[in-house]
Coordinates of C-alpha atoms and ligand atoms in Angstrom, one line a residue:
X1 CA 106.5 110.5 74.5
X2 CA 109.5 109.7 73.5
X3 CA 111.8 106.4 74.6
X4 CA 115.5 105.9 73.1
X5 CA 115.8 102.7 74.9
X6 CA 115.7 99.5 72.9
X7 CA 114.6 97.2 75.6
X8 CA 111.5 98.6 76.8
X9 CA 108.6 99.4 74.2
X10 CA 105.8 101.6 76.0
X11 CA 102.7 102.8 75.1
X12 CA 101.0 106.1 76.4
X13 CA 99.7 104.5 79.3
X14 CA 102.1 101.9 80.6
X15 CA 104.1 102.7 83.4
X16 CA 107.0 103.8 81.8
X17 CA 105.1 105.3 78.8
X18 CA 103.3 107.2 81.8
X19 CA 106.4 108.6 83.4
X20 CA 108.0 109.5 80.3
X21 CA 105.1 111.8 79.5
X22 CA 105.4 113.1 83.0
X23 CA 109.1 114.1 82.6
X24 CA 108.0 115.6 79.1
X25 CA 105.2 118.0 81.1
X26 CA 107.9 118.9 82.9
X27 CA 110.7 119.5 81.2
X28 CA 109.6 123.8 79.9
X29 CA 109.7 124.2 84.1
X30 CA 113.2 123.2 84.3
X31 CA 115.2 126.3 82.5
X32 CA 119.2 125.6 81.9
X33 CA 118.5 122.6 83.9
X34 CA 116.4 121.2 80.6
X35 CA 119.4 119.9 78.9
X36 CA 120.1 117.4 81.7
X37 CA 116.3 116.2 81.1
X38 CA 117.6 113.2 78.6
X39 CA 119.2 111.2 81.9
X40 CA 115.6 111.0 83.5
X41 CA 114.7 109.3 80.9
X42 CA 117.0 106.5 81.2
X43 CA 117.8 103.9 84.1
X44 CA 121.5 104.0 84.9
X45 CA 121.5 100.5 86.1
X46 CA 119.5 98.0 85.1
X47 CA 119.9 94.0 86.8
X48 CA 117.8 90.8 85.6
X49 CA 118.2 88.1 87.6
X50 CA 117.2 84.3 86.9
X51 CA 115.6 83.2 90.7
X52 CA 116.1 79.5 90.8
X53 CA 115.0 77.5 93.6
X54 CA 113.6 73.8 95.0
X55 CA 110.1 73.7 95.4
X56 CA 108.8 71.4 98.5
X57 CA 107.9 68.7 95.8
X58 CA 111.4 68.4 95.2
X59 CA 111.0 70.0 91.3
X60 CA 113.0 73.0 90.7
X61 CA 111.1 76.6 89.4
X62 CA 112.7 79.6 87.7
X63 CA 111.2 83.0 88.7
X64 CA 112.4 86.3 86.8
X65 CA 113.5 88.7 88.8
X66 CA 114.9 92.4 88.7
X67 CA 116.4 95.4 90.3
X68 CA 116.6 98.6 88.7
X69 CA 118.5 101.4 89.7
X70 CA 117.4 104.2 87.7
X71 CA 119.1 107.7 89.4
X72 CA 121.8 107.9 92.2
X73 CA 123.2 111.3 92.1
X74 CA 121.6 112.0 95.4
X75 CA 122.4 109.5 97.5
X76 CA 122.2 105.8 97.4
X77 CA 119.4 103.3 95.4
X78 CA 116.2 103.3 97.7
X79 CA 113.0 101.5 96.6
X80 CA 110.6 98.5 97.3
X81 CA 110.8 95.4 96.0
X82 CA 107.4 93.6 94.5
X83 CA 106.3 89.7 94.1
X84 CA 103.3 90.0 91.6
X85 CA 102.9 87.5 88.5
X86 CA 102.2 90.6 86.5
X87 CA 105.8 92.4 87.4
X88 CA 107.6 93.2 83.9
X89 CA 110.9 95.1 83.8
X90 CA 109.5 97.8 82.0
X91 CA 106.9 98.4 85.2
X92 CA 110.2 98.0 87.7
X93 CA 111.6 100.4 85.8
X94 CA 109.3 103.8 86.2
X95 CA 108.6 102.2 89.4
X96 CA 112.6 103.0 90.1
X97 CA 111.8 106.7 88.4
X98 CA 109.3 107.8 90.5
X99 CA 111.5 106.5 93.4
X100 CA 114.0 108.8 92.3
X101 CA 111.5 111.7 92.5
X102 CA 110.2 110.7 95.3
X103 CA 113.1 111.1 97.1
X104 CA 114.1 114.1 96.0
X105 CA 110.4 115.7 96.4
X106 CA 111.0 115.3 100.6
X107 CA 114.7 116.1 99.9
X108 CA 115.8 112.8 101.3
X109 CA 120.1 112.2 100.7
X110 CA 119.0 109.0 98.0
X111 CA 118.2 108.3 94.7
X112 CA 115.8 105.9 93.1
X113 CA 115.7 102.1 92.8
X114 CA 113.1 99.3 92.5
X115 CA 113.1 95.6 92.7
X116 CA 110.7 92.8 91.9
X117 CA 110.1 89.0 90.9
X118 CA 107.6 87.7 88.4
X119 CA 105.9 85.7 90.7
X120 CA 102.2 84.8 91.9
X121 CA 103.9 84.6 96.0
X122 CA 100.1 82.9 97.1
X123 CA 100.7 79.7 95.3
X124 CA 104.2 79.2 97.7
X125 CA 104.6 77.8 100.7
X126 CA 106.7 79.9 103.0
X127 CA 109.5 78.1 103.2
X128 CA 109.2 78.2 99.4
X129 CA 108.8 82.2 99.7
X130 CA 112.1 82.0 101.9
X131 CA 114.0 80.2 99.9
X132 CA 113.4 82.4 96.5
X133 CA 113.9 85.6 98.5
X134 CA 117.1 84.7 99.8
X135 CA 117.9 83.3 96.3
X136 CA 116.9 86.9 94.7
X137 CA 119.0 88.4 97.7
X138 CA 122.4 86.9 96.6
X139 CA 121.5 87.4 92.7
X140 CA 120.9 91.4 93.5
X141 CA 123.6 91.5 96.2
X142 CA 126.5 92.9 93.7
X143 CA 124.6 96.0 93.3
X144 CA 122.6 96.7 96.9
X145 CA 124.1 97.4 100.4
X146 CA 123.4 99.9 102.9
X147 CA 125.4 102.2 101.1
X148 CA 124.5 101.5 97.4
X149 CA 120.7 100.8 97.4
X150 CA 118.3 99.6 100.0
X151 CA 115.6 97.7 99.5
X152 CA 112.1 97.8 101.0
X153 CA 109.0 96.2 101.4
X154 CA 106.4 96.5 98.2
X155 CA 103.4 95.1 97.2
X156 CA 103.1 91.3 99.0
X157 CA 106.2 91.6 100.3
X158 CA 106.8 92.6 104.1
X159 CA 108.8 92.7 107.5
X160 CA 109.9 89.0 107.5
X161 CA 110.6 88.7 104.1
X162 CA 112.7 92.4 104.6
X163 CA 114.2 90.3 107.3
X164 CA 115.4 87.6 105.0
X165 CA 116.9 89.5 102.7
X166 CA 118.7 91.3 105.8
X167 CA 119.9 87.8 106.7
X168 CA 121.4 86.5 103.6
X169 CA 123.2 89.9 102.9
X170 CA 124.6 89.8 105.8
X171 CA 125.4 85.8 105.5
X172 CA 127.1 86.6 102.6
X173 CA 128.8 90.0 103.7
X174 CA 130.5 88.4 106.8
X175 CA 128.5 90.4 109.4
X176 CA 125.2 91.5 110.4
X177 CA 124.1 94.5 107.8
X178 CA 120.5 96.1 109.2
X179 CA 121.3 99.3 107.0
X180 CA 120.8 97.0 103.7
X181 CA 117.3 96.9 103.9
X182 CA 114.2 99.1 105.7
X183 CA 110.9 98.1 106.5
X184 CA 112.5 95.2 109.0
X185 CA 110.5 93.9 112.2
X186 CA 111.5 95.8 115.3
X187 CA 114.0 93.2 116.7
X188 CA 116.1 93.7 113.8
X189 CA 117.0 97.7 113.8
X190 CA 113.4 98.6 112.2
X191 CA 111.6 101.6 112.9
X192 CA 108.3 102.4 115.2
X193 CA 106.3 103.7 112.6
X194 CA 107.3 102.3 109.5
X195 CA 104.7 99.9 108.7
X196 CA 102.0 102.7 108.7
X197 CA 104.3 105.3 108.0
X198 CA 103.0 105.4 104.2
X199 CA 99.2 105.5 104.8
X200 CA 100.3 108.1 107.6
X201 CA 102.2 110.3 104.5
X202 CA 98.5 109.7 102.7
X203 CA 96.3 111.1 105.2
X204 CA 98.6 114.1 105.9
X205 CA 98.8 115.2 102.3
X206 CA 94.9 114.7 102.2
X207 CA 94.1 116.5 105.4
X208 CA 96.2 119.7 103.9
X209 CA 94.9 119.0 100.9
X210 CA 91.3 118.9 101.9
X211 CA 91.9 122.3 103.9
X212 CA 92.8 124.0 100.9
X213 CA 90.2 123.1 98.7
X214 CA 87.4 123.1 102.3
X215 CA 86.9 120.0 103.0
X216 CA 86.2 118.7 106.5
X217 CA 86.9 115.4 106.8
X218 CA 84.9 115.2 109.6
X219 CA 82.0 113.4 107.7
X220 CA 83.7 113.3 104.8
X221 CA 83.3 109.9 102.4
X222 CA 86.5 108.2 101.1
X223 CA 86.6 105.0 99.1
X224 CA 89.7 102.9 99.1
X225 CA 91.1 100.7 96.0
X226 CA 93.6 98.0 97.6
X227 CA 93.0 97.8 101.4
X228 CA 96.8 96.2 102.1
X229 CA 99.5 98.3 104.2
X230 CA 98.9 101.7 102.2
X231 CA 95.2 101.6 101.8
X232 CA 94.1 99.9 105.4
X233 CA 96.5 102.5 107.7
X234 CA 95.2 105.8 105.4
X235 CA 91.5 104.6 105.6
X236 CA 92.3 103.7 109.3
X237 CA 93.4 107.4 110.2
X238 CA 90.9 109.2 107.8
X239 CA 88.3 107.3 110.7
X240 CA 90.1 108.2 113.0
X241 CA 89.4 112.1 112.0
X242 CA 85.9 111.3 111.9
X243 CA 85.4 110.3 108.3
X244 CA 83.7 107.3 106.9
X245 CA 85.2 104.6 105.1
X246 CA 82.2 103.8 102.6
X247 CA 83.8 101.6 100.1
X248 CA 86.6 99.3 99.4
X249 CA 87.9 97.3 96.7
X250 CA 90.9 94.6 96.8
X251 CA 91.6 91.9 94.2
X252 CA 89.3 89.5 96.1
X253 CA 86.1 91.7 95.7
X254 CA 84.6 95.0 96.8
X255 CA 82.5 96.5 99.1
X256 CA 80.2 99.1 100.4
X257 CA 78.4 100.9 102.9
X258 CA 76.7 104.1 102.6
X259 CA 77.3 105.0 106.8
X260 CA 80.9 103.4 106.7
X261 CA 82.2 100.3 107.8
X262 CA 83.5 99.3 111.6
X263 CA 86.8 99.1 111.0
X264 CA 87.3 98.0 113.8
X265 CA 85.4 94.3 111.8
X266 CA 86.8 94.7 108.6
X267 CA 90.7 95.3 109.2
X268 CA 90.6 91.9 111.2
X269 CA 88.6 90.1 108.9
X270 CA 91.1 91.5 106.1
X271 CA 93.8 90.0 108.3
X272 CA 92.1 86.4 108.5
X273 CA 90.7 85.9 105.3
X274 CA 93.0 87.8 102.8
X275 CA 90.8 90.2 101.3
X276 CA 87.5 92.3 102.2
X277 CA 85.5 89.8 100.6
X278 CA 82.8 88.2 102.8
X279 CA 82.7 91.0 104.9
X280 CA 79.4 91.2 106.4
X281 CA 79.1 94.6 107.1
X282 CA 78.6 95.8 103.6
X283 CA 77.2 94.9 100.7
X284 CA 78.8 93.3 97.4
X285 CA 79.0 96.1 94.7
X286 CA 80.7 94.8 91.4
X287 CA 84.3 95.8 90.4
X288 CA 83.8 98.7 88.0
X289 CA 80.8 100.2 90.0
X290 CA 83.9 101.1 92.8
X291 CA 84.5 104.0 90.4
X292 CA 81.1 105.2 90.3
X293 CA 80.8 105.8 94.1
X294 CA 79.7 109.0 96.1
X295 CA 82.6 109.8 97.9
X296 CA 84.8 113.0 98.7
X297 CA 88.2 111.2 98.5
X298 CA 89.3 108.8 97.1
X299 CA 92.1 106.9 97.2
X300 CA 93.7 104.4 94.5
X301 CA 96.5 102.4 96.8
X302 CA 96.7 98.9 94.3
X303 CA 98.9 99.3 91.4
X304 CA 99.1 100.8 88.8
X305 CA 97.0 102.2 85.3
X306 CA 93.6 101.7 87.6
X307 CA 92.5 105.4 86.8
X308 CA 91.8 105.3 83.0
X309 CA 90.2 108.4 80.9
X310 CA 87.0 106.5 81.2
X311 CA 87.2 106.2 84.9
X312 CA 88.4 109.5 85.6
X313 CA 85.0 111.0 83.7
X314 CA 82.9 109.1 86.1
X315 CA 84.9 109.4 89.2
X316 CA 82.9 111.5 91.8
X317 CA 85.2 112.5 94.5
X318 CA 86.7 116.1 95.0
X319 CA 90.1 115.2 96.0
X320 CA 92.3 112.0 94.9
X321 CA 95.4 110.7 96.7
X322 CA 97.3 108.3 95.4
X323 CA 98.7 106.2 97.8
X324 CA 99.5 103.7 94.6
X325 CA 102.6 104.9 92.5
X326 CA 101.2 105.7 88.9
X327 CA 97.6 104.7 89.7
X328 CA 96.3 107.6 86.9
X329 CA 97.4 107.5 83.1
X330 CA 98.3 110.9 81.4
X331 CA 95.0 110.9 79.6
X332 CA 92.9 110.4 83.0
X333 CA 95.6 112.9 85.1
X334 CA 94.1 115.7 82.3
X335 CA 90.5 114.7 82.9
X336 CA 90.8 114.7 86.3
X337 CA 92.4 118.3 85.7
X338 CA 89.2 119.4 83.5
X339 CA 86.7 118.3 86.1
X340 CA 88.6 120.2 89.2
X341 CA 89.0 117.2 91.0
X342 CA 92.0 117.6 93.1
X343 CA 94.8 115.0 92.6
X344 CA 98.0 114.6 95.4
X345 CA 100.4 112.9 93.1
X346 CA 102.0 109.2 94.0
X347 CA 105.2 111.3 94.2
X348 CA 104.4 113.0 97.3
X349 CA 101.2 111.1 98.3
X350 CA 103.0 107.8 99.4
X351 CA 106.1 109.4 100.2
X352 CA 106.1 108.7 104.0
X353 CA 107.3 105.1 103.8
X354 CA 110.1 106.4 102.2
X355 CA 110.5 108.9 104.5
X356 CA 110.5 107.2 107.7
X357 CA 112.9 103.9 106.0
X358 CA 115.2 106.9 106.0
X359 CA 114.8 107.5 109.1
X360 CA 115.2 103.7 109.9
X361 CA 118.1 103.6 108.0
X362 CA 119.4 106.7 110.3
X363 CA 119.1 105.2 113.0
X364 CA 120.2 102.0 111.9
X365 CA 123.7 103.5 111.7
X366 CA 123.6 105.7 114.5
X367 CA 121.9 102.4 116.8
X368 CA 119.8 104.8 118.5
X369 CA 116.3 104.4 118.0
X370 CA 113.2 107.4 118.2
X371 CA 109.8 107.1 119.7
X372 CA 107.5 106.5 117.7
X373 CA 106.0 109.6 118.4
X374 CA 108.8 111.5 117.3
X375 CA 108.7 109.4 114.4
X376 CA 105.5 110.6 113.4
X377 CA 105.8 114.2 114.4
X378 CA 109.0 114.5 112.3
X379 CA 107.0 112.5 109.1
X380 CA 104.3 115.4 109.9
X381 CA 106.8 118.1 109.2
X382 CA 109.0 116.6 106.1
X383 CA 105.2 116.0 104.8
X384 CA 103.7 119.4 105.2
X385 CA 106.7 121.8 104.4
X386 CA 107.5 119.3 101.7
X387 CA 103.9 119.8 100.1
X388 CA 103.9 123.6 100.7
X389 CA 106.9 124.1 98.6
X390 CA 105.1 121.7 95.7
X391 CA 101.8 124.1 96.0
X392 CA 104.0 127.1 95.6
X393 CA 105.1 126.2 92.7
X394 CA 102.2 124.8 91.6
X395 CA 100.4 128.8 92.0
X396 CA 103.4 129.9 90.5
X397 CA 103.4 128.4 87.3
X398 CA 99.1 127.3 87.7
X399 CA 100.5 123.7 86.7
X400 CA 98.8 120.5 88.2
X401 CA 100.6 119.0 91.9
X402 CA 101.7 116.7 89.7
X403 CA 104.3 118.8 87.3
X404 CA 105.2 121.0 90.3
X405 CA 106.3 118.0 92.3
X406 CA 108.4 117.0 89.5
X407 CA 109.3 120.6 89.0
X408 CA 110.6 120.6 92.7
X409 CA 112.7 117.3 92.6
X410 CA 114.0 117.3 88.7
X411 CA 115.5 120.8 90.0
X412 CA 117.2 118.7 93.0
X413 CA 118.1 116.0 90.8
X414 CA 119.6 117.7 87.7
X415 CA 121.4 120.0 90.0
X416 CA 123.2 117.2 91.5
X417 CA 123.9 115.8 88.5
X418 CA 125.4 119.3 87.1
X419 CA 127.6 119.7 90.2
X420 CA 129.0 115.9 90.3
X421 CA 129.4 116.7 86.2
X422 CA 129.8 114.5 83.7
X423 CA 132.4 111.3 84.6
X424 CA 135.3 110.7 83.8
Ligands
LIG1 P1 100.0 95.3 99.7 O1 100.5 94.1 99.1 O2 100.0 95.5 101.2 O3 98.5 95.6 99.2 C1 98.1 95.6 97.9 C2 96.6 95.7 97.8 O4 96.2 95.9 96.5 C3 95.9 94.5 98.4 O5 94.8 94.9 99.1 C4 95.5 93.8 97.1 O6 94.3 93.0 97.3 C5 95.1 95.0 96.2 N1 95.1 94.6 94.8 C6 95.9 93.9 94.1 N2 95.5 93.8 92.8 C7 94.3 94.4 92.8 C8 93.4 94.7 91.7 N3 93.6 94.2 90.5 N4 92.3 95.4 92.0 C9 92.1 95.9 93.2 N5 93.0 95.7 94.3 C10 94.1 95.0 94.0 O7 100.8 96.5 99.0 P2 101.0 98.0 99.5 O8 102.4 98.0 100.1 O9 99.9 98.5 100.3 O10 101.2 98.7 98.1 C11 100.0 99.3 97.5 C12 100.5 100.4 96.5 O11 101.2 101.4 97.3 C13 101.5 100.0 95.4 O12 101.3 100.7 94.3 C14 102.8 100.3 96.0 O13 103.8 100.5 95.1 C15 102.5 101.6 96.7 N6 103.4 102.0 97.8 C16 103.7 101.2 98.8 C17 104.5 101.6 99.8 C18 104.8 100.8 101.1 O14 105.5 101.4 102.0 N7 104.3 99.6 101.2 C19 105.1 102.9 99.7 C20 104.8 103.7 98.6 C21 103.9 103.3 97.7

């Protein structure tokens, strides 16, 4: 691994320190293309932003925030944006990177960008959450619009607060923008679909997955670390296809039941209370037991680093989908590798909630609006042929999903960036 920035410092298995060593696996695949490599490896645009604002008790809080636009030779900046008291700028930043794969694995017209504030958003009142979201909109509002870089819901952050930021663009833009952000509530140009649309992407790249390596999921045990948009939809339709949902994990607790839990309980009680803990269909397991659990998939859909070397030796499940972005360090993404357990990288695992905000976006400009099963049939497609393409190439060169997704969209990427050459 090797970083030539000065302002990050990562180590092996930090988020950036992890996608550096991903674009270093890479690189021998890339032929001529190789001497391009050096730009993945640094953000082309890189915003901090100090998020002032007026708390209800009338005191005033500073919150850090960021946006990070790390490639746009494709297309425009497209990426989430993330309210967590843990968010760094060095985690924004490979966040931003594997955006800009991302996009390029499902050969969508955009590059790769990421937002995010250092903040805990539970300990605000919503008008408080309103007020420092439309705050961080007009900080980050010289660098996004519906043509530059689009933002999109993240970790804790959601329709309404997408809709906010759609607001105060357009308040300060002079007229009403619905193509600056994706991810919005219906009434506001968003897309059927979209809210599920990246646990959908999950459980399609598992259920080819799982064919290839004979697995019915009829039957078939998954356990589920983070049950919030990704991980509640994916374990919602892997029920659906008949297989059981045996344990969970989410920063209030985790859970388990050997037959599966109702969903139909938990995803409410999730709703009410904030977290699967209480649940009283299961029983209480302790945090790092979640890794020990018989199950045929599994699925990390929290944040990032969860799969360490230590956890990957003891993981028991046959196929992985990461439904997280960079929920497995280098060190673990080899063990995994040594034990034949199946991973479907972040990079094309989650990459239906990208896919269908670019549909949303489409039709944001064109004001006509798809089913949603259209939506959903057209995910299906970009999905499958999208994986297809990543599994030839991962037979071709017998290198993990991982390094042939990269292969796939570095190739799209440093192409672009060959063709525009080299300004001015
Ligand atoms: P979310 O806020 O809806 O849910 C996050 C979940 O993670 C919650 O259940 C939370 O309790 C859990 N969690 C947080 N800290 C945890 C911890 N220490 N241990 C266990 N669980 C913990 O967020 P989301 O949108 O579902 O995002 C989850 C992951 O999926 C993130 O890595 C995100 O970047 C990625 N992702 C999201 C989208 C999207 O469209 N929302 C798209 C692609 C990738």
């Amino acid at each position: 691994m090797s970083s030539p920035l000065s302002f990050v410092h990562p180590t092996p298995d930090s988020p950036w320190g992890t996608y550096l060593s991903q674009v270093d696996r890479v690189v021998p695949y890339l032929g001529n293309l190789a001497r391009w490599a050096e730009t993945l490896k640094r953000p082309k645009r890189t915003l901090i932003v100090d998020v002032p604002i007026e708390l209800d008790n009338g005191t005033v809080a500073h919150f850090e925030g960021y946006r990070v636009q790390h490639n746009l030779s494709r297309g425009p900046g497209k990426g989430g944006v993330r309210y967590h008291p843990d968010v760094t700028l060095e985690e924004v930043m490979a966040l931003s990177a594997w955006m800009t794969v991302k996009t390029a694995a499902v050969n969508l017209p955009f590059g790769g960008a990421k937002g995010g504030i250092r903040v805990d958003p539970k300990q605000l009142s919503i008008k408080e959450l309103e007020r420092m979201t439309r705050r961080y909109t007009s900080e980050i509002g010289l660098i996004i619009g519906p043509q530059k870089d689009i933002p999109a819901p993240d970790v804790n952050t959601n329709g309404q607060i997408m809709a906010w930021m759609m607001d105060t663009y357009s308040m300060n833009t002079g007229s009403t923008a619905t193509g600056v952000v994706t991810g919005k509530p219906l009434h506001l140009g968003g897309s059927a679909g979209r809210i599920k649309a990246t646990g959908r992407g999950v459980f399609v790249t598992g259920r080819e997955a799982a064919r290839r390596i004979g697995l019915d999921l009829n039957g078939a045990r998954v356990a589920v670390q983070g049950f919030g948009n990704v991980g509640g939809s994916a374990a919602e339709l892997f029920a659906q296809a008949g297989g059981k949902i045996v344990a969970a994990q989410d920063h209030t607790g985790t859970i388990y039941n050997a037959n599966g839990f109702d969903l139909g309980d938990l995803i409410p009680h999730v709703t009410h209370t904030g977290g699967v803990a209480g649940f009283k269909g299961a029983d209480v397991m302790n945090s790092e037991e979640f890794w020990d659990v018989d199950c045929d998939i599994l699925i990390p859909a929290a944040l990032e680093g969860q799969i360490t070397e230590d956890r990957a030796r003891r993981i028991k499940a046959r196929l992985v989908l990461e439904g997280a972005n960079g929920p497995t360090v280098p060190k673990a993404d080899d063990m995994l590798f040594e034990r034949n357990i199946l991973v479907v990288p972040d990079v094309i695992c989650n990459a239906g909630g990208v896919t269908v905000s670019y549909f949303e976006w489409v039709q944001d400009f064109s004001s006509f609006f798809w089913s949603e099963d259209e939506i959903n049939v057209r995910l299906d497609k970009i999905m499958v042929d999208a994986l297809k393409k990543i599994w030839d190439t991962a037979d071709r060169h017998k290198i993990t999903l991982r390094t042939a997704t990269f292969a796939v969209a570095c190739e799209r990427i440093l192409i672009a960036r060959e063709e525009r050459g080299l300004y001015p």
